[in-house]
CSV table of C-alpha atoms and ligand atoms in Angstrom, one decimal:
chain,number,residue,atom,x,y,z
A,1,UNK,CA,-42.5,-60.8,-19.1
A,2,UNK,CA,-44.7,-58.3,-20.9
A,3,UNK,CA,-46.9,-59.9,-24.1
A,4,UNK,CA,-46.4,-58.0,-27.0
A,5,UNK,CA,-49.9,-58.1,-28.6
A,6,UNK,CA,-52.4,-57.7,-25.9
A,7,UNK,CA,-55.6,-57.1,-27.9
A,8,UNK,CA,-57.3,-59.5,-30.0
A,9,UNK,CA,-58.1,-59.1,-34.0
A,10,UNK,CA,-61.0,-59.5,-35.4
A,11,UNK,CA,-62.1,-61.8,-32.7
A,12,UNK,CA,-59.3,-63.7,-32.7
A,13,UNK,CA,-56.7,-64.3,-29.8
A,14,UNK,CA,-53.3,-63.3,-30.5
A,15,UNK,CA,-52.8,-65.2,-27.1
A,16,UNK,CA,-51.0,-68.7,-29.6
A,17,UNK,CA,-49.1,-65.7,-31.1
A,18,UNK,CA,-48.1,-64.4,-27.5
A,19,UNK,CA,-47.7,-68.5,-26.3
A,20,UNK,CA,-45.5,-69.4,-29.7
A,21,UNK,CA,-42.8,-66.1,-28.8
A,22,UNK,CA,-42.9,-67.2,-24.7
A,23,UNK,CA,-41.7,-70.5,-25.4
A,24,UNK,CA,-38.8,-69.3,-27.6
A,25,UNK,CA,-38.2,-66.2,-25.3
A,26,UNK,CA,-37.9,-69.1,-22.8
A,27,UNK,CA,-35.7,-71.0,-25.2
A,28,UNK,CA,-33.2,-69.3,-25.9
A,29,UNK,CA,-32.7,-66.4,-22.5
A,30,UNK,CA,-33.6,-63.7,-24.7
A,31,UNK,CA,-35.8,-60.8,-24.6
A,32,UNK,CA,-39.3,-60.8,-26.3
A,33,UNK,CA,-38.7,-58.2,-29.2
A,34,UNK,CA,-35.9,-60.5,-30.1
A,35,UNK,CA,-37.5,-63.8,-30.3
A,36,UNK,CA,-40.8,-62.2,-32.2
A,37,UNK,CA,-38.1,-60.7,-34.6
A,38,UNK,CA,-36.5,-64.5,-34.9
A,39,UNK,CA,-40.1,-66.0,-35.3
A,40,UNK,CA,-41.1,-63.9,-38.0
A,41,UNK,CA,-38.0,-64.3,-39.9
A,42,UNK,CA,-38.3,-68.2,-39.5
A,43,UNK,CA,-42.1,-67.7,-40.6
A,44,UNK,CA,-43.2,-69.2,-37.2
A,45,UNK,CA,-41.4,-72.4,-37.7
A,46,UNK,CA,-40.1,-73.1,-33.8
A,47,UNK,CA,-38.4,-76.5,-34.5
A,48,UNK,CA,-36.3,-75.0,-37.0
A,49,UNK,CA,-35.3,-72.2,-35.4
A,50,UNK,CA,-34.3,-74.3,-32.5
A,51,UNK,CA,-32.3,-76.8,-35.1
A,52,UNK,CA,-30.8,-73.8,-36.8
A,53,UNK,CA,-29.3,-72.5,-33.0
A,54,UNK,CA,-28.6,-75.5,-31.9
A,55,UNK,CA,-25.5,-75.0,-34.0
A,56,UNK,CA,-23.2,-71.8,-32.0
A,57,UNK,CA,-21.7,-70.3,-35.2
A,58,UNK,CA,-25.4,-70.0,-36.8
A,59,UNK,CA,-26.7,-68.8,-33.3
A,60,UNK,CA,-23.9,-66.1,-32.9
A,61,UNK,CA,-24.7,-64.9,-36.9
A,62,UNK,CA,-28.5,-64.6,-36.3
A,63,UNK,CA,-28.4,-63.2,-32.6
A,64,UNK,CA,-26.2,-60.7,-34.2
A,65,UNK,CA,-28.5,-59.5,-36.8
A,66,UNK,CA,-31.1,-59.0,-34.9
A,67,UNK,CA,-32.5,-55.7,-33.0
A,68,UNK,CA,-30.9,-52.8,-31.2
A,69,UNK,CA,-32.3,-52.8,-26.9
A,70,UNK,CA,-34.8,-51.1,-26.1
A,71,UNK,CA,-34.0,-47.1,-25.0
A,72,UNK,CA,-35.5,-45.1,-23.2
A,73,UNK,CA,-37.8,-43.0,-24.6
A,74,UNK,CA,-35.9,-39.8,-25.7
A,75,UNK,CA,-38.3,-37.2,-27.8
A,76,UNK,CA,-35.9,-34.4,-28.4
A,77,UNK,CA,-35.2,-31.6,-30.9
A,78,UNK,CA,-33.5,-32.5,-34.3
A,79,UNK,CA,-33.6,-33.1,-37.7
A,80,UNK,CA,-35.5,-36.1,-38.6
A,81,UNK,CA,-34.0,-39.0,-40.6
A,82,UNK,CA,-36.9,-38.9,-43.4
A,83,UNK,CA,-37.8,-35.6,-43.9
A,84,UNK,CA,-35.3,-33.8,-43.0
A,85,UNK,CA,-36.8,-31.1,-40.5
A,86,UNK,CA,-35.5,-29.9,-37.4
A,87,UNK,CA,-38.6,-30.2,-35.3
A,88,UNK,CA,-39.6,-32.3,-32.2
A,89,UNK,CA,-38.6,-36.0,-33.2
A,90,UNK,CA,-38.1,-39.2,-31.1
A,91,UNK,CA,-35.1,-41.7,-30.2
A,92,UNK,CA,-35.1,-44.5,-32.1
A,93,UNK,CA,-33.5,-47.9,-30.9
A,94,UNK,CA,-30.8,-47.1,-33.0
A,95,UNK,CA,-30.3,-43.8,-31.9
A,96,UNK,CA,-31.8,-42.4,-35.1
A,97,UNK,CA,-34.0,-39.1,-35.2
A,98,UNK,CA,-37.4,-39.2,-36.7
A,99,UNK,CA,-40.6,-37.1,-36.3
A,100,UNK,CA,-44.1,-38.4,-35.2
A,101,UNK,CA,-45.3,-37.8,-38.8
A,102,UNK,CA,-43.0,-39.5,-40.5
A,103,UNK,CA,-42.5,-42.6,-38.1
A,104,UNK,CA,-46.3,-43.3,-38.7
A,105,UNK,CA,-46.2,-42.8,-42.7
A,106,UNK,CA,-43.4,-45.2,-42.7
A,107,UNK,CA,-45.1,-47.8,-40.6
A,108,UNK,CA,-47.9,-47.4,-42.3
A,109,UNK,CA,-46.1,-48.2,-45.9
A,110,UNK,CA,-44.8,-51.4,-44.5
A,111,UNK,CA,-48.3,-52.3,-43.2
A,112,UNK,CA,-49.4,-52.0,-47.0
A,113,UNK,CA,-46.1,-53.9,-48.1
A,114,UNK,CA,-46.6,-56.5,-45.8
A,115,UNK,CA,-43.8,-56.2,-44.2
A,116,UNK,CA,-43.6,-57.7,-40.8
A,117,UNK,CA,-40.0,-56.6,-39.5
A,118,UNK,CA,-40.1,-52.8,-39.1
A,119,UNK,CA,-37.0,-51.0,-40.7
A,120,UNK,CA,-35.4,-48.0,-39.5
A,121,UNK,CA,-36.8,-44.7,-41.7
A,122,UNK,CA,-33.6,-44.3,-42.0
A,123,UNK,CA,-32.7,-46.1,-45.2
A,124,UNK,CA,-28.9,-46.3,-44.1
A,125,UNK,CA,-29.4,-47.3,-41.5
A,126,UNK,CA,-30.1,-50.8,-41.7
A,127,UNK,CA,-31.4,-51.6,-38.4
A,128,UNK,CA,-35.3,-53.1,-37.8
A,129,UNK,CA,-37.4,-51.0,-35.0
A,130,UNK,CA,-37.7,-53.0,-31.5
A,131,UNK,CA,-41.1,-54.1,-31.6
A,132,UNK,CA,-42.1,-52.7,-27.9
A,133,UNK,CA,-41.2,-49.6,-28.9
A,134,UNK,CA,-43.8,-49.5,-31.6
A,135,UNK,CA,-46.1,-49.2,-29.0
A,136,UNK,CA,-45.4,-45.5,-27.4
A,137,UNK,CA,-44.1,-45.0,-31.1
A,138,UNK,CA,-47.5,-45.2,-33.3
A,139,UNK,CA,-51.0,-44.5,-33.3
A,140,UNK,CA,-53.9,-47.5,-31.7
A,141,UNK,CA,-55.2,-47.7,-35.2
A,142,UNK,CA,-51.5,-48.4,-36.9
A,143,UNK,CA,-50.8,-50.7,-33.9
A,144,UNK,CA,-54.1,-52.6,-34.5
A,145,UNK,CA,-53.5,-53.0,-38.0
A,146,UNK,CA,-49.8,-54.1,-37.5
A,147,UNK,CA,-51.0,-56.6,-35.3
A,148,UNK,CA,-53.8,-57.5,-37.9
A,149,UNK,CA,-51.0,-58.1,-40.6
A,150,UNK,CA,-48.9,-59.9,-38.0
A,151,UNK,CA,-51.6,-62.5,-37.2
A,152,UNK,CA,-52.3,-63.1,-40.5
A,153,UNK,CA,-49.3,-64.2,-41.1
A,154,UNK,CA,-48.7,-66.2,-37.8
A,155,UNK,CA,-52.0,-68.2,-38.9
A,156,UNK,CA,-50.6,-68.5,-42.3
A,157,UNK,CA,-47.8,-70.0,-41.5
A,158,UNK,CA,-48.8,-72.1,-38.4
A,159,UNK,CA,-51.7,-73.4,-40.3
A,160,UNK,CA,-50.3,-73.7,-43.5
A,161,UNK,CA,-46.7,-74.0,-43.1
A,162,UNK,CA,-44.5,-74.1,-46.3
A,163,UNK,CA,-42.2,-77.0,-46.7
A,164,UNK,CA,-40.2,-78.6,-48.9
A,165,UNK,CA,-42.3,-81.6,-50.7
A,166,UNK,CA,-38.7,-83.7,-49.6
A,167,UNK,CA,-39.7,-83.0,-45.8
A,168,UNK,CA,-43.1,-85.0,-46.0
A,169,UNK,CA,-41.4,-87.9,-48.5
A,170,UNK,CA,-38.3,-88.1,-45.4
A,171,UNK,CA,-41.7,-88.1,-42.3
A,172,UNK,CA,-43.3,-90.7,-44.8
A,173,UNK,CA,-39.9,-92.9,-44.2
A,174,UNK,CA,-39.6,-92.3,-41.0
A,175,UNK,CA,-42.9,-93.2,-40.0
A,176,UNK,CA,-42.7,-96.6,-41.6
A,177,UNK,CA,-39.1,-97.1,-40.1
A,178,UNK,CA,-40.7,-95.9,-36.6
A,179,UNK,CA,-43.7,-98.1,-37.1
A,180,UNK,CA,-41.4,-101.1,-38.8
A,181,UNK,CA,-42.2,-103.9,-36.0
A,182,UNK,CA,-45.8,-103.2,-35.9
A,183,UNK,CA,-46.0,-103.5,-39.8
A,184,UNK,CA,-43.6,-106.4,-40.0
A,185,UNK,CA,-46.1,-107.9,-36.9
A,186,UNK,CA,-49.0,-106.8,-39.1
A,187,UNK,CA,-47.5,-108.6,-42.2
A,188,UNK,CA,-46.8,-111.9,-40.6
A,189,UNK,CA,-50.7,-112.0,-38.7
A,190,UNK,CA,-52.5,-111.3,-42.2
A,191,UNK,CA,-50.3,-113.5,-44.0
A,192,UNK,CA,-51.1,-116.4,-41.5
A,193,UNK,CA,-55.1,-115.2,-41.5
A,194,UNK,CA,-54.7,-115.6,-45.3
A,195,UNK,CA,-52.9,-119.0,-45.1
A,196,UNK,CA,-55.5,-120.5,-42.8
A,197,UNK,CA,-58.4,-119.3,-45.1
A,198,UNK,CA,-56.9,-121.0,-48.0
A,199,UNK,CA,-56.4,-124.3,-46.2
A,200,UNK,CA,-59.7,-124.0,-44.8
A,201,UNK,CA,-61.1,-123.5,-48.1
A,202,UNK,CA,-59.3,-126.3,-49.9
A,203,UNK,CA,-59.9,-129.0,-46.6
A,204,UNK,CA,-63.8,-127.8,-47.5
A,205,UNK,CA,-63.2,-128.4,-51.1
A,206,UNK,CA,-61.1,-132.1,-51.1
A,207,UNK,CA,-62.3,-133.6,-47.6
A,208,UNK,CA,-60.8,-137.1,-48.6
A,209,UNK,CA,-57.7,-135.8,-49.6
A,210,UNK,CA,-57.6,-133.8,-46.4
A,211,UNK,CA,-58.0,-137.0,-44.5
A,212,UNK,CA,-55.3,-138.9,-46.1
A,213,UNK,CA,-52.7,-135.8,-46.4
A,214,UNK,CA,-53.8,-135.4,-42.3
A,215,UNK,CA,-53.3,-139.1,-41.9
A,216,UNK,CA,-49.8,-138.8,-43.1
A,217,UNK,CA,-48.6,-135.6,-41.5
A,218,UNK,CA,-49.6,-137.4,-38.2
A,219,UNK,CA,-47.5,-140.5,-39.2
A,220,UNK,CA,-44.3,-138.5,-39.8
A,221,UNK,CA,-44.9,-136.7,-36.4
A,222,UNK,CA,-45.5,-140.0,-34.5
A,223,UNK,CA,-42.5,-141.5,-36.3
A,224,UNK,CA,-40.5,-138.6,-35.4
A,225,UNK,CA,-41.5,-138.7,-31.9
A,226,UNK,CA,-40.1,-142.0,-31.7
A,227,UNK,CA,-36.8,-141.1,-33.3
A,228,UNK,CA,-36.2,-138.7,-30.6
B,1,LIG,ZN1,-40.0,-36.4,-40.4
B,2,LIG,ZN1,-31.8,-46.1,-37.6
């Protein structure tokens, strides 16, 4: 199974990028292009993703909106989707026609937008461009900067991930139910620790009294010795 970004940005590795689209590539028996597109449409949230396909119906739904397969590459003659030429164009995924010029300008807009899931030139179309195929489809420099964009927001999101203030309240709950018998173990240790301090304090305090109250409590357990 082929990576889909193989250079690093700016110094950094895109290999957690690379690890984080194995593991649901792994997942779920699909192919790479697939699970990236699923990733950034879950903002790089695995464990929801997995909870959201854990249910069929939802699985069937998102499997289904995601990308055409791969083709072959098929540069041909035709009129291109965008500009409407008839010159030398190439096959997209969704059998679309678009020329070199026009496939880079319109990669390079959604660079600028900051949009992560490539859409077909073709605004009718609907369909998002297989993310392998960007490869033999743009310049080095537009794939660099794609990948640039991409990591950004894989770091944003992985680092930073947005949740609903609810999510932390619910981990806050279930870390104290988790934790309940060490608390409840906790509780009962400091509240004896506390006890025993205050008796020590107050034997220090009234030593004659001490000696008599002693004196007594050792009279009721003799005398209740000899009961039994
Ligand atoms: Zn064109
Ligand atoms: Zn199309």
């Amino acid at each position: 199974m082929a990576d889909i970004f193989r250079d690093n940005v700016g110094g950094i590795s895109t290999a957690p990028m690379n690890e984080s689209i194995a593991r649901t590539t792994n997942l779920l028996g699909i192919g790479v292009d697939r699970a990236f597109f699923l990733l950034l449409q879950y903002r790089w949230n695995e464990d929801q993703l997995r909870r959201d396909l854990s249910c069929l119906e939802k699985a069937a739904i998102l499997l289904n909106r995601s990308i055409e397969p791969l083709l072959e590459s098929q540069s041909r003659n035709g009129t291109c989707v965008r500009c409407l030429e008839y010159t030398w164009c190439e096959r997209l995924s969704c059998h679309d026609l678009v020329c070199r010029q026009c496939i880079d300008d319109h990669v390079q807009e959604q660079i600028i937008a900051r949009t992560l899931t490539i859409s077909c030139p073709n605004e009718l179309c609907g369909c998002y461009l297989n993310p392998s195929s960007l490869e033999e489809l743009i310049s080095v420099e537009l794939r660099h900067d794609y990948t640039q964009v991409v990591m950004d927001d894989f770091i944003a999101q992985t680092r930073f991930p947005r949740r609903h203030p609810i999510e932390y309240i619910g981990q806050g709950l279930g870390f104290l139910w988790n934790n309940k018998k060490k608390f409840f173990d906790c509780g009962v240790i400091a509240a004896g620790a506390v006890g025993a301090l205050k008796l020590n304090n107050w034997r220090k305090e009234n030593p004659r009294t001490w000696a008599s109250k002693m004196e007594s409590v050792l009279l009721i357990l003799s005398s209740g010795s000899s009961v039994f």
